[in-house]
Short mmCIF file of C-alpha atoms in Angstrom, two decimals:
data_model
loop_
_atom_site.label_atom_id
_atom_site.label_comp_id
_atom_site.label_asym_id
_atom_site.label_seq_id
_atom_site.Cartn_x
_atom_site.Cartn_y
_atom_site.Cartn_z
CA MET A 6 30.32 23.35 -1.83
CA THR A 7 28.41 25.84 0.33
CA GLY A 8 25.26 24.95 2.24
CA ALA A 9 23.13 27.13 -0.04
CA ALA A 10 24.55 25.51 -3.18
CA ASP A 11 23.96 22.08 -1.66
CA ARG A 12 20.31 22.93 -0.96
CA ARG A 13 19.83 24.23 -4.51
CA LEU A 14 21.38 21.06 -5.94
CA ARG A 15 19.20 18.83 -3.79
CA ALA A 16 16.08 20.79 -4.69
CA GLY A 17 16.94 20.62 -8.39
CA LEU A 18 17.57 16.85 -8.35
CA GLY A 19 14.40 16.24 -6.36
CA LEU A 20 12.29 18.35 -8.70
CA ALA A 21 13.81 16.52 -11.67
CA ALA A 22 12.95 13.16 -10.11
CA ALA A 23 9.39 14.27 -9.37
CA GLY A 24 9.09 15.68 -12.89
CA LEU A 25 10.31 12.41 -14.39
CA LEU A 26 7.77 10.51 -12.32
CA ALA A 27 4.96 12.87 -13.31
CA ALA A 28 5.97 12.68 -16.98
CA TYR A 29 5.87 8.92 -16.93
CA LEU A 30 2.59 8.70 -15.02
CA GLY A 31 0.81 11.10 -17.32
CA GLY A 32 2.97 11.08 -20.43
CA GLY A 33 1.73 8.05 -22.30
CA PHE A 34 -1.85 8.95 -21.62
CA VAL A 35 -1.47 12.57 -22.72
CA VAL A 36 0.44 11.67 -25.91
CA LEU A 37 -2.18 9.15 -26.89
CA PHE A 38 -5.03 11.50 -26.04
CA LEU A 39 -3.53 14.19 -28.28
CA ALA A 40 -2.67 11.77 -31.09
CA THR A 41 -5.99 9.97 -31.44
CA ASP A 42 -9.63 10.88 -31.65
CA ALA A 43 -10.75 7.53 -30.28
CA ALA A 44 -12.16 8.92 -27.05
CA PRO A 45 -15.96 9.21 -26.97
CA GLY A 46 -17.71 12.44 -26.00
CA LEU A 47 -18.84 13.31 -22.50
CA GLY A 48 -22.44 12.90 -23.56
CA ALA A 49 -21.84 9.24 -24.33
CA LEU A 50 -20.29 8.79 -20.88
CA VAL A 51 -23.16 10.45 -19.03
CA GLY A 52 -25.77 8.46 -20.96
CA ASP A 53 -24.10 5.10 -20.35
CA SER A 54 -26.12 3.41 -17.61
CA TYR A 55 -23.52 0.65 -17.17
CA LEU A 56 -20.82 3.25 -16.64
CA ARG A 57 -22.92 5.08 -14.05
CA GLY A 58 -23.33 1.79 -12.23
CA VAL A 59 -19.57 1.19 -12.30
CA VAL A 60 -18.88 4.66 -10.86
CA LEU A 61 -21.49 4.26 -8.13
CA PHE A 62 -20.17 0.82 -7.19
CA THR A 63 -16.60 2.14 -7.12
CA LEU A 64 -17.64 4.82 -4.63
CA GLU A 65 -19.92 2.51 -2.64
CA GLN A 66 -17.34 -0.19 -2.04
CA ALA A 67 -14.61 2.36 -1.26
CA LEU A 68 -16.67 4.31 1.29
CA LEU A 69 -18.07 1.21 3.01
CA SER A 70 -14.63 -0.41 3.12
CA THR A 71 -13.13 2.74 4.63
CA LEU A 72 -15.86 3.03 7.24
CA LEU A 73 -15.45 -0.58 8.34
CA ALA A 74 -11.64 -0.53 8.33
CA VAL A 75 -11.25 2.76 10.22
CA ALA A 76 -14.01 2.00 12.73
CA GLY A 77 -12.50 -1.40 13.46
CA ALA A 78 -9.02 0.05 13.76
CA VAL A 79 -9.89 2.41 16.66
CA PRO A 80 -10.42 -0.24 19.41
CA LEU A 81 -7.61 -2.35 17.97
CA ALA A 82 -5.16 0.57 18.10
CA VAL A 83 -6.15 1.37 21.70
CA ALA A 84 -5.74 -2.29 22.68
CA LEU A 85 -2.35 -2.52 20.97
CA HIS A 86 -1.11 0.65 22.67
CA ARG A 87 -2.34 -0.24 26.14
CA ALA A 88 -1.23 -3.87 26.02
CA ARG A 89 2.03 -4.88 27.64
CA PHE A 90 2.86 -8.47 26.81
CA PRO A 91 5.84 -10.37 25.41
CA GLY A 92 5.78 -10.33 21.63
CA ARG A 93 3.95 -7.01 21.29
CA ALA A 94 6.62 -5.74 18.89
CA LEU A 95 6.24 -8.92 16.84
CA VAL A 96 2.47 -8.42 16.68
CA LEU A 97 2.96 -4.85 15.45
CA ARG A 98 5.34 -6.14 12.80
CA LEU A 99 2.90 -8.88 11.81
CA PHE A 100 0.29 -6.20 11.23
CA LEU A 101 2.42 -5.12 8.27
CA LEU A 102 1.85 -8.52 6.65
CA PRO A 103 -1.32 -7.63 4.73
CA GLN A 104 0.40 -4.59 3.23
CA ALA A 105 3.60 -6.47 2.53
CA LEU A 106 2.30 -9.64 0.96
CA PRO A 107 1.01 -9.78 -2.62
CA VAL A 108 -2.64 -8.84 -2.93
CA LEU A 109 -3.38 -11.98 -4.91
CA VAL A 110 -2.00 -14.12 -2.09
CA GLY A 111 -4.18 -12.21 0.34
CA ALA A 112 -7.21 -12.79 -1.87
CA LEU A 113 -6.52 -16.51 -1.95
CA ALA A 114 -6.07 -16.48 1.82
CA ILE A 115 -9.46 -14.85 2.28
CA ILE A 116 -11.12 -17.34 -0.06
CA THR A 117 -9.54 -20.18 1.91
CA ILE A 118 -11.08 -18.95 5.15
CA TRP A 119 -14.28 -17.16 4.07
CA GLY A 120 -15.05 -18.76 0.69
CA ARG A 121 -17.88 -21.14 -0.09
CA ASN A 122 -15.57 -24.11 0.44
CA GLY A 123 -13.56 -22.35 3.13
CA VAL A 124 -13.00 -23.15 6.78
CA LEU A 125 -15.86 -21.04 8.14
CA SER A 126 -18.34 -22.27 5.54
CA GLY A 127 -17.41 -25.81 6.46
CA GLY A 128 -18.17 -25.06 10.08
CA LEU A 129 -21.50 -23.47 9.21
CA ALA A 130 -22.43 -26.40 6.99
CA ALA A 131 -21.63 -28.80 9.81
CA LEU A 132 -24.14 -26.87 11.95
CA GLY A 133 -26.77 -27.09 9.22
CA LEU A 134 -26.44 -23.43 8.23
CA PRO A 135 -25.97 -22.09 4.67
CA ARG A 136 -22.45 -21.60 3.38
CA LEU A 137 -21.01 -18.09 2.95
CA ASP A 138 -21.19 -16.40 -0.46
CA LEU A 139 -17.96 -14.43 -0.72
CA TYR A 140 -18.14 -13.09 -4.25
CA GLY A 141 -19.48 -9.61 -4.93
CA LEU A 142 -19.69 -6.68 -2.53
CA PRO A 143 -19.36 -8.74 0.72
CA GLY A 144 -16.11 -10.32 -0.44
CA ILE A 145 -14.67 -7.01 -1.65
CA LEU A 146 -15.52 -5.32 1.66
CA LEU A 147 -14.05 -8.18 3.67
CA ALA A 148 -10.85 -8.17 1.62
CA HIS A 149 -10.44 -4.40 1.84
CA VAL A 150 -10.95 -4.48 5.61
CA PHE A 151 -8.42 -7.31 5.89
CA PHE A 152 -5.80 -5.27 4.02
CA ASN A 153 -6.53 -1.82 5.41
CA LEU A 154 -7.62 -2.30 9.02
CA PRO A 155 -4.08 -3.21 10.16
CA LEU A 156 -2.71 -0.22 8.22
CA ALA A 157 -5.16 2.18 9.89
CA ALA A 158 -4.44 0.62 13.29
CA ARG A 159 -0.69 1.10 12.79
CA LEU A 160 -1.22 4.77 11.89
CA MET A 161 -3.31 5.27 15.03
CA VAL A 162 -0.76 3.48 17.22
CA ALA A 163 1.88 5.82 15.78
CA ALA A 164 -0.36 8.80 16.71
CA LEU A 165 -0.65 7.47 20.27
CA ASP A 166 3.13 7.04 20.42
CA ARG A 167 3.48 10.76 19.66
CA VAL A 168 1.43 11.78 22.72
CA PRO A 169 3.78 13.68 25.08
CA ALA A 170 5.17 11.56 27.90
CA GLU A 171 3.87 14.13 30.39
CA SER A 172 0.30 13.26 29.44
CA TRP A 173 0.75 9.58 30.28
CA LYS A 174 2.55 10.52 33.52
CA LEU A 175 -0.25 12.89 34.52
CA ALA A 176 -2.87 10.25 33.73
CA GLY A 177 -1.07 7.87 36.08
CA GLN A 178 -0.69 10.46 38.85
CA LEU A 179 -4.38 11.40 38.66
CA GLY A 180 -5.46 7.77 38.55
CA LEU A 181 -7.65 8.29 35.50
CA THR A 182 -10.00 5.46 34.67
CA PRO A 183 -9.56 3.69 31.30
CA LEU A 184 -12.64 5.50 29.97
CA ALA A 185 -11.35 8.89 31.11
CA THR A 186 -7.92 8.15 29.64
CA PHE A 187 -9.57 7.31 26.34
CA ARG A 188 -11.75 10.44 26.36
CA LEU A 189 -9.04 12.89 27.44
CA ILE A 190 -5.85 11.53 25.87
CA GLU A 191 -6.31 8.66 23.45
CA TRP A 192 -9.33 9.83 21.47
CA PRO A 193 -7.93 13.33 20.72
CA ALA A 194 -4.74 11.72 19.36
CA ILE A 195 -6.68 9.15 17.32
CA ARG A 196 -9.19 11.76 16.12
CA GLY A 197 -6.33 13.81 14.70
CA MET A 198 -5.19 10.80 12.68
CA LEU A 199 -8.68 9.76 11.48
CA PRO A 200 -8.83 12.03 8.39
CA ALA A 201 -5.37 10.91 7.28
CA ALA A 202 -6.13 7.23 7.80
CA ALA A 203 -9.55 7.51 6.13
CA SER A 204 -8.22 9.43 3.13
CA LEU A 205 -5.42 6.91 2.60
CA VAL A 206 -7.76 3.91 2.90
CA VAL A 207 -10.41 5.38 0.62
CA MET A 208 -7.80 6.13 -2.04
CA LEU A 209 -6.46 2.57 -1.82
CA CYS A 210 -10.00 1.18 -2.13
CA VAL A 211 -11.01 3.43 -5.03
CA THR A 212 -7.95 2.29 -6.97
CA SER A 213 -8.23 -1.35 -5.92
CA PHE A 214 -7.84 -3.70 -8.86
CA THR A 215 -6.68 -7.22 -8.01
CA LEU A 216 -9.20 -7.82 -5.21
CA VAL A 217 -12.12 -6.65 -7.34
CA LEU A 218 -10.88 -8.68 -10.31
CA VAL A 219 -10.72 -11.85 -8.19
CA LEU A 220 -13.70 -11.32 -5.86
CA GLY A 221 -15.95 -9.04 -7.92
CA GLY A 222 -18.10 -11.79 -9.27
CA GLY A 223 -19.64 -10.08 -12.31
CA PRO A 224 -20.76 -6.83 -13.99
CA GLY A 225 -22.69 -5.75 -10.90
CA ALA A 226 -19.49 -5.63 -8.84
CA THR A 227 -17.04 -3.94 -11.20
CA THR A 228 -14.92 -0.89 -10.42
CA LEU A 229 -13.47 1.60 -12.86
CA GLU A 230 -10.02 0.00 -12.83
CA VAL A 231 -11.43 -3.42 -13.67
CA ALA A 232 -13.62 -1.87 -16.38
CA ILE A 233 -10.49 -0.27 -17.94
CA TYR A 234 -8.75 -3.64 -17.90
CA GLN A 235 -11.77 -5.35 -19.47
CA ALA A 236 -12.08 -2.65 -22.15
CA LEU A 237 -8.48 -3.27 -23.25
CA ARG A 238 -7.92 -6.93 -22.58
CA TYR A 239 -11.25 -8.44 -23.58
CA ASP A 240 -13.08 -5.89 -25.79
CA PHE A 241 -10.03 -4.02 -27.11
CA ASP A 242 -11.96 -0.76 -27.13
CA PRO A 243 -9.31 2.02 -26.81
CA GLY A 244 -11.88 4.80 -26.85
CA ARG A 245 -13.75 3.34 -23.92
CA ALA A 246 -10.50 2.71 -22.05
CA ILE A 247 -9.50 6.35 -22.50
CA ALA A 248 -12.88 7.58 -21.32
CA LEU A 249 -12.82 5.30 -18.29
CA SER A 250 -9.25 6.36 -17.48
CA LEU A 251 -10.21 10.04 -17.61
CA LEU A 252 -13.16 9.33 -15.34
CA GLN A 253 -10.96 7.38 -12.93
CA ILE A 254 -8.40 10.20 -12.73
CA GLY A 255 -11.12 12.79 -12.19
CA LEU A 256 -12.79 10.71 -9.49
CA THR A 257 -9.59 10.00 -7.54
CA ALA A 258 -8.48 13.63 -7.83
CA ALA A 259 -11.84 14.81 -6.52
CA ILE A 260 -11.66 12.41 -3.57
CA LEU A 261 -8.09 13.48 -2.80
CA ALA A 262 -9.07 17.16 -2.93
CA LEU A 263 -12.09 16.55 -0.68
CA ALA A 264 -10.01 14.55 1.79
CA THR A 265 -7.41 17.33 1.92
CA ARG A 266 -10.11 19.95 2.52
CA LEU A 267 -11.55 17.85 5.35
CA GLY A 268 -8.15 17.65 6.99
CA GLY A 269 -6.97 14.35 5.62
CA ASP A 270 -3.25 14.17 4.96
CA ALA A 271 -2.91 11.84 2.00
CA VAL A 272 0.84 11.77 2.44
CA ALA A 273 0.85 11.19 6.17
CA GLY A 274 4.00 9.38 7.15
CA PHE A 275 4.52 6.21 9.12
CA GLY A 276 7.84 5.23 10.60
CA LEU A 277 9.45 2.19 12.13
CA GLY A 278 7.39 2.42 15.28
CA GLY A 279 8.15 3.37 18.85
CA ARG A 280 6.86 2.63 22.31
CA ALA A 281 5.46 5.21 24.68
CA LEU A 282 5.94 4.71 28.42
CA ARG A 283 2.47 4.74 29.98
CA HIS A 284 1.69 5.12 33.67
CA ASP A 285 -2.10 4.69 33.61
CA ARG A 286 -3.66 1.60 35.12
CA GLY A 287 -6.45 -0.43 33.58
CA SER A 288 -9.39 -2.07 35.33
CA LEU A 289 -10.09 -5.81 35.14
CA ALA A 290 -13.08 -5.26 32.85
CA ALA A 291 -11.08 -3.02 30.53
CA THR A 292 -8.22 -5.50 30.45
CA LEU A 293 -10.56 -8.36 29.55
CA GLY A 294 -12.26 -6.28 26.87
CA LEU A 295 -9.01 -5.17 25.30
CA SER A 296 -7.67 -8.73 25.43
CA ALA A 297 -10.73 -9.92 23.51
CA VAL A 298 -10.22 -7.17 20.93
CA LEU A 299 -6.57 -8.14 20.55
CA VAL A 300 -7.31 -11.85 20.15
CA LEU A 301 -10.03 -11.20 17.56
CA GLY A 302 -7.88 -8.67 15.68
CA ILE A 303 -4.82 -10.89 15.58
CA ALA A 304 -6.92 -13.91 14.55
CA PHE A 305 -8.61 -11.88 11.79
CA VAL A 306 -5.27 -10.74 10.38
CA LEU A 307 -3.29 -13.95 10.71
CA SER A 308 -5.79 -16.77 10.18
CA PRO A 309 -5.97 -16.40 6.37
CA PHE A 310 -2.19 -16.66 6.16
CA ALA A 311 -2.22 -19.75 8.34
CA ALA A 312 -4.78 -21.26 5.99
CA VAL A 313 -2.64 -20.45 2.94
CA LEU A 314 0.32 -22.04 4.67
CA VAL A 315 -1.64 -25.22 5.37
CA ARG A 316 -3.14 -25.41 1.86
CA GLY A 317 0.16 -24.53 0.22
CA LEU A 318 2.00 -27.26 2.10
CA ALA A 319 -0.68 -29.71 0.97
CA ALA A 320 0.07 -28.90 -2.68
CA ASP A 321 2.76 -30.73 -4.62
CA LEU A 322 5.45 -28.12 -4.02
CA GLY A 323 8.19 -30.35 -5.43
CA ALA A 324 6.43 -30.61 -8.77
CA LEU A 325 5.75 -26.87 -8.79
CA LEU A 326 9.38 -26.00 -8.06
CA ALA A 327 10.46 -28.39 -10.81
CA ASP A 328 8.05 -26.80 -13.28
CA ALA A 329 10.04 -24.76 -15.81
CA ALA A 330 7.18 -22.25 -16.15
CA VAL A 331 7.21 -21.58 -12.40
CA ARG A 332 10.98 -21.12 -12.34
CA ARG A 333 10.87 -18.73 -15.31
CA ALA A 334 8.06 -16.76 -13.69
CA ALA A 335 9.99 -16.58 -10.40
CA VAL A 336 13.13 -15.30 -12.12
CA THR A 337 11.10 -12.74 -14.08
CA SER A 338 9.38 -11.56 -10.90
CA LEU A 339 12.71 -11.20 -9.08
CA VAL A 340 14.36 -9.25 -11.89
CA VAL A 341 11.38 -6.93 -12.24
CA ALA A 342 11.09 -6.46 -8.46
CA PHE A 343 14.76 -5.61 -7.89
CA ALA A 344 14.81 -3.20 -10.83
CA ALA A 345 11.58 -1.50 -9.75
CA ALA A 346 12.61 -1.29 -6.08
CA SER A 347 16.01 0.19 -6.99
CA LEU A 348 14.43 2.78 -9.27
CA ALA A 349 11.81 3.64 -6.64
CA LEU A 350 14.48 4.09 -3.99
CA VAL A 351 16.54 6.44 -6.18
CA LEU A 352 13.52 8.58 -7.08
CA SER A 353 12.20 8.63 -3.50
CA GLY A 354 15.59 9.45 -2.02
CA LEU A 355 16.05 12.43 -4.34
CA VAL A 356 12.54 13.67 -3.63
CA VAL A 357 12.98 13.36 0.13
CA LEU A 358 16.32 15.18 0.10
CA ALA A 359 14.69 17.97 -1.92
CA ILE A 360 11.74 18.20 0.45
CA GLU A 361 14.08 18.62 3.40
CA ALA A 362 16.19 21.18 1.52
CA LEU A 363 13.08 23.25 0.72
CA ALA A 364 11.35 22.79 4.08
CA GLY A 365 13.22 25.58 5.87
CA LYS A 366 12.75 28.56 3.55
CA ARG A 367 10.07 27.36 1.12
CA PRO A 368 7.70 25.10 3.08
CA ARG A 369 4.88 25.45 0.53
CA ALA A 370 7.17 24.26 -2.25
CA ALA A 371 8.26 21.34 -0.08
CA ARG A 372 4.64 20.45 0.55
CA ARG A 373 3.80 20.57 -3.16
CA LEU A 374 6.76 18.36 -3.96
CA GLU A 375 5.59 15.86 -1.36
CA LEU A 376 2.13 15.84 -2.94
CA ALA A 377 3.63 15.42 -6.43
CA ALA A 378 5.36 12.26 -5.25
CA SER A 379 1.93 10.85 -4.42
CA LEU A 380 0.63 11.30 -7.95
CA VAL A 381 0.31 7.57 -8.35
CA LEU A 382 -2.56 7.73 -5.86
CA VAL A 383 -4.41 9.94 -8.32
CA ILE A 384 -3.30 8.13 -11.48
CA PRO A 385 -3.70 4.44 -10.65
CA PRO A 386 -1.31 1.81 -12.08
CA VAL A 387 -3.89 0.30 -14.40
CA VAL A 388 -4.54 3.75 -15.90
CA VAL A 389 -0.79 4.31 -16.33
CA GLY A 390 -0.39 0.90 -17.92
CA ALA A 391 -3.41 1.45 -20.15
CA GLY A 392 -2.05 4.80 -21.34
CA TRP A 393 1.34 3.41 -22.29
CA PHE A 394 -0.24 0.25 -23.72
CA LEU A 395 -2.31 2.31 -26.13
CA ALA A 396 0.41 4.85 -26.87
CA LEU A 397 3.19 2.32 -27.59
CA ARG A 398 1.08 0.19 -29.89
CA GLN A 399 1.05 3.15 -32.25
CA VAL A 400 4.83 2.98 -32.74
CA THR A 401 6.18 -0.42 -31.67
CA ASP A 402 5.44 -3.96 -30.49
CA VAL A 403 3.83 -3.17 -27.17
CA PHE A 404 4.61 -6.58 -25.67
CA ALA A 405 8.33 -6.18 -26.43
CA ALA A 406 8.32 -3.10 -24.17
CA ALA A 407 6.34 -4.89 -21.45
CA PRO A 408 9.19 -5.47 -18.95
CA TYR A 409 10.25 -1.81 -19.00
CA ILE A 410 6.70 -0.54 -18.58
CA VAL A 411 6.00 -2.93 -15.72
CA VAL A 412 9.26 -1.97 -13.96
CA ALA A 413 8.56 1.75 -14.32
CA THR A 414 4.93 1.39 -13.23
CA ASN A 415 5.84 -0.71 -10.19
CA ALA A 416 8.52 1.81 -9.23
CA GLY A 417 5.97 4.62 -9.47
CA MET A 418 3.57 2.65 -7.27
CA ALA A 419 6.23 2.29 -4.58
CA VAL A 420 7.35 5.95 -4.51
CA PRO A 421 4.52 7.32 -2.28
CA PHE A 422 5.14 4.60 0.33
CA ALA A 423 8.92 5.03 0.20
CA VAL A 424 8.60 8.80 0.62
CA ARG A 425 6.38 8.27 3.67
CA ILE A 426 8.96 5.97 5.22
CA LEU A 427 12.03 8.09 4.43
CA ALA A 428 10.74 11.63 5.01
CA PRO A 429 10.04 11.43 8.78
CA ALA A 430 13.48 9.92 9.47
CA LEU A 431 15.30 12.61 7.51
CA ALA A 432 13.24 15.39 9.07
CA SER A 433 14.00 14.04 12.54
CA ALA A 434 17.72 13.80 11.78
CA ASN A 435 17.84 17.38 10.53
CA ALA A 436 15.90 18.59 13.55
CA GLU A 437 18.51 16.95 15.79
CA SER A 438 21.70 17.61 13.86
CA GLY A 439 20.87 20.11 11.12
CA ARG A 440 22.14 23.23 12.90
CA LEU A 441 25.30 21.49 14.03
CA ALA A 442 25.93 20.28 10.48
CA ASP A 443 25.36 23.80 9.15
CA SER A 444 27.75 25.28 11.71
CA LEU A 445 30.40 22.74 10.70
CA GLY A 446 29.86 23.56 7.04
CA LEU A 447 28.85 20.01 6.14
CA ALA A 448 27.43 19.94 2.62
CA GLY A 449 27.26 17.71 -0.43
CA LEU A 450 28.64 14.20 -0.01
CA ALA A 451 29.97 14.93 3.48
CA ARG A 452 26.50 15.82 4.78
CA LEU A 453 25.08 12.80 3.00
CA ARG A 454 27.69 10.59 4.65
CA TYR A 455 27.57 11.89 8.21
CA VAL A 456 24.00 13.21 8.67
CA ASP A 457 21.52 12.01 6.06
CA GLY A 458 22.93 8.57 5.31
CA PRO A 459 22.99 7.19 8.87
CA ALA A 460 19.51 8.63 9.52
CA MET A 461 18.01 7.05 6.40
CA ARG A 462 19.83 3.73 6.49
CA ALA A 463 17.19 1.77 8.42
CA PRO A 464 14.23 3.45 6.67
CA LEU A 465 15.92 2.76 3.33
CA GLY A 466 15.91 -0.93 4.15
CA LEU A 467 12.23 -0.84 5.04
CA ALA A 468 11.40 1.24 1.95
CA PHE A 469 13.32 -1.12 -0.33
CA ALA A 470 11.60 -4.10 1.26
CA PHE A 471 8.17 -2.49 0.71
CA ALA A 472 9.03 -1.65 -2.89
CA LEU A 473 10.13 -5.25 -3.45
CA ALA A 474 6.89 -6.56 -2.01
CA ILE A 475 4.74 -4.17 -4.03
CA SER A 476 6.43 -5.18 -7.26
CA LEU A 477 6.51 -8.90 -6.48
CA GLY A 478 2.79 -8.89 -5.82
CA ASP A 479 1.74 -6.57 -8.63
CA LEU A 480 -0.97 -7.71 -10.96
CA GLY A 481 -2.22 -4.35 -12.23
CA ALA A 482 0.41 -3.59 -14.86
CA VAL A 483 1.33 -7.15 -15.73
CA ALA A 484 -2.34 -8.05 -16.28
CA LEU A 485 -2.27 -5.76 -19.32
CA PHE A 486 1.21 -6.55 -20.58
CA GLY A 487 1.53 -10.19 -19.58
CA ASN A 488 1.94 -12.69 -22.40
CA GLN A 489 3.50 -16.09 -23.03
CA ASP A 490 6.97 -14.53 -23.09
CA PHE A 491 6.49 -12.31 -20.04
CA VAL A 492 4.95 -14.15 -17.10
CA THR A 493 5.45 -13.19 -13.46
CA LEU A 494 4.44 -15.31 -10.48
CA PRO A 495 1.20 -13.35 -9.79
CA TYR A 496 0.27 -13.60 -13.48
CA LEU A 497 0.97 -17.34 -13.47
CA LEU A 498 -1.03 -17.68 -10.25
CA LEU A 499 -3.98 -15.89 -11.88
CA GLN A 500 -3.73 -18.20 -14.90
CA ARG A 501 -3.77 -21.31 -12.70
CA MET A 502 -6.77 -19.96 -10.78
CA GLY A 503 -8.57 -19.22 -14.05
CA SER A 504 -8.01 -22.80 -15.23
CA TYR A 505 -9.33 -24.14 -11.87
CA ARG A 506 -5.98 -25.65 -10.87
CA THR A 507 -6.62 -24.67 -7.26
CA ASP A 508 -3.93 -26.88 -5.72
CA ASP A 509 -1.32 -25.32 -7.98
CA ALA A 510 -2.66 -21.87 -7.12
CA ALA A 511 -2.39 -22.61 -3.38
CA GLY A 512 1.17 -23.84 -3.82
CA LEU A 513 2.13 -20.82 -5.92
CA ALA A 514 0.58 -18.50 -3.34
CA LEU A 515 2.74 -20.07 -0.65
CA ILE A 516 5.87 -19.85 -2.82
CA LEU A 517 5.14 -16.22 -3.66
CA GLY A 518 4.40 -15.34 -0.05
CA VAL A 519 7.55 -17.01 1.29
CA LEU A 520 9.66 -15.43 -1.45
CA CYS A 521 8.20 -12.02 -0.71
CA LEU A 522 8.66 -12.23 3.06
CA GLY A 523 12.15 -13.68 2.74
CA LEU A 524 13.33 -10.94 0.41
CA MET A 525 11.73 -8.28 2.58
CA LEU A 526 13.55 -9.59 5.62
CA VAL A 527 16.89 -9.76 3.83
CA ALA A 528 16.45 -6.32 2.27
CA GLU A 529 15.40 -4.68 5.54
CA ARG A 530 18.13 -6.30 7.62
CA GLY A 531 20.77 -5.90 4.94
CA LEU A 532 20.27 -2.21 4.36
CA ALA A 533 19.37 -1.31 7.94
CA GLY A 534 22.53 -2.74 9.50
CA ALA A 535 23.18 -2.20 13.18
CA PRO A 536 20.69 0.04 15.01
CA ARG A 537 21.76 3.60 15.77
CA PRO A 538 22.53 4.34 19.39
CA SER A 539 19.74 6.12 21.21
CA PRO A 540 20.41 9.81 21.92
CA ARG A 541 19.09 9.35 25.45
#
C-alpha cells in the first residue's frame, strides 16, 4: 500500500466513524421530530415563563461556575508549576480524581463535607453559627467548582509546561522577581489557555445533569437537561421534551460558536503531563503564599473524598456486598462500561488517525473532523437518550433496548475526551518520525505497528481508563432507561438516596469509587505498558 492510499483509507475510516457518531447523536431525535407532530410551536416556548426561568438559570449557573473555577485555577496552576516537592507528580495525578470519579460519588462527597449535616456545618453549629444550606444555586456552584477547577488548573499547568526552556533560563539569569516572572512569562501562557479552559468548563456546566438533579433543590434551580428528564420521566410529555431538547441544542451550539469566536478552543487537548525545568527563584513571601494556595487547593479537592471514605467504611459493606441487587448492579455497570469504553476507543482511534492523515494537505478538513468528534458537547447525553427513548417507543419495547442505548450514549460521551488524549500524542509522533516513516515507505499496518501504535499506547490506556470512568459513573442515560431489569450502580445509588437509606448510599459510593479507580489504574497500566525511552 502506498502512503497516499494509506492516508485516503485512514481519512475514509475516520470520516465513517465520525459520521456514525453524528448519526447516532442526532438520528433518533431527527427521526422522531420528522415522524411526530408532538412538538409545540415556538410561540408556546417563548410565552412559557417557567421555561424562560429554566434557560436563565442554566446560563446563570454555568457562567458563575466557570468564572469561579477558572479564576481559582490561575493561582493554583502557578503554585503547582512553581512548586518543587516530593509527590508533586502524585498531586497532579490526584487532580484528575474529580474528573475520573463518578459525578454522583462526587455529589455525595460534597454533601458529606458541605451539607447541612456535613463536617463544616457541624463545626459551625459547635461555634453557635447557622448550618450551611447546600441545596440550590450555592450547592451547584460549589459542586461545579469542585469538578472543574482541577481540570482548568491542569490545562493551565500544561500551558506552562509548553513555555520554551529558554524563557525559564533567561528568567533565572536575569533574576526576575516572582511578580515579574508571572507578568512576563506565566500570565501570557495562562492567558492563551483561558479561552479554551473557560469554553470547556462552561460547556460542561451548561450540560450538567447529575449535580443539578441531586443538588438543585426545586423548580427554581432546574436546568434544561433536568427539565428534559422531568418531562419524560415524571410528566411523560414528549412534546415538551422535544421542545426542551431543541432549545438545549440551540443554546449549547450558540455558546460553542461564541466561545470559538472569542478564541476558545473547545477541543483543546491535554496530555499525560510533563515537567518544565525552571531556573527562577522565589522569595520567602511568594513561597509562603504559594504554599498556602497549594494546601487550600489540595484540601478542597481531596477532603470530600476522604469524607466519603470515612462514611463508606462506617457503612455495613459486608451486607452491601452480599446484597444480590448490588452485585447485579455492579456486573451490569462493568459490562456496560467495558462495552462503551471499547466502542469509544475504536471510534476515537479512527477519528484521530484520520485527523493526522488530513492534517498535512487538508488542515481545514482535519479541524472540522476534530470538531465533529466533539458533537456530544453540543448534543448532551440526556438529549440523545431522550431522542432515542421517544423514537424507539414508536416501534419497540424501549426498555428492552436500554442496554444498547446506554452503551452507545456512554461511548459517545467519552469520544471527545479520548480524542483530546490521543490526538496530541499522535501529532507529536508524526512530527518526530513522520518524514522518516514516509521515506521508508511505511504505510498501512506497518506504520500502525512501528509509528502510530507505540506513540498511542500510553494515551490509549489513559483514554480507555477515562472512558471506563465516564461510563461507570453515568447517570444521564440510565436515568431515562433504568428499570427493575436494568440497574447500574449509580442508578441503584440514586434509588437508595431517594429512599433516605443514606448509610447504604455512602457504602455504595465507596464501592463505586473504589471500583472506578481500580479499573482505571488497571486499564491505564495494562494498556500503557513500559514507558517509551526519552529521545533526549
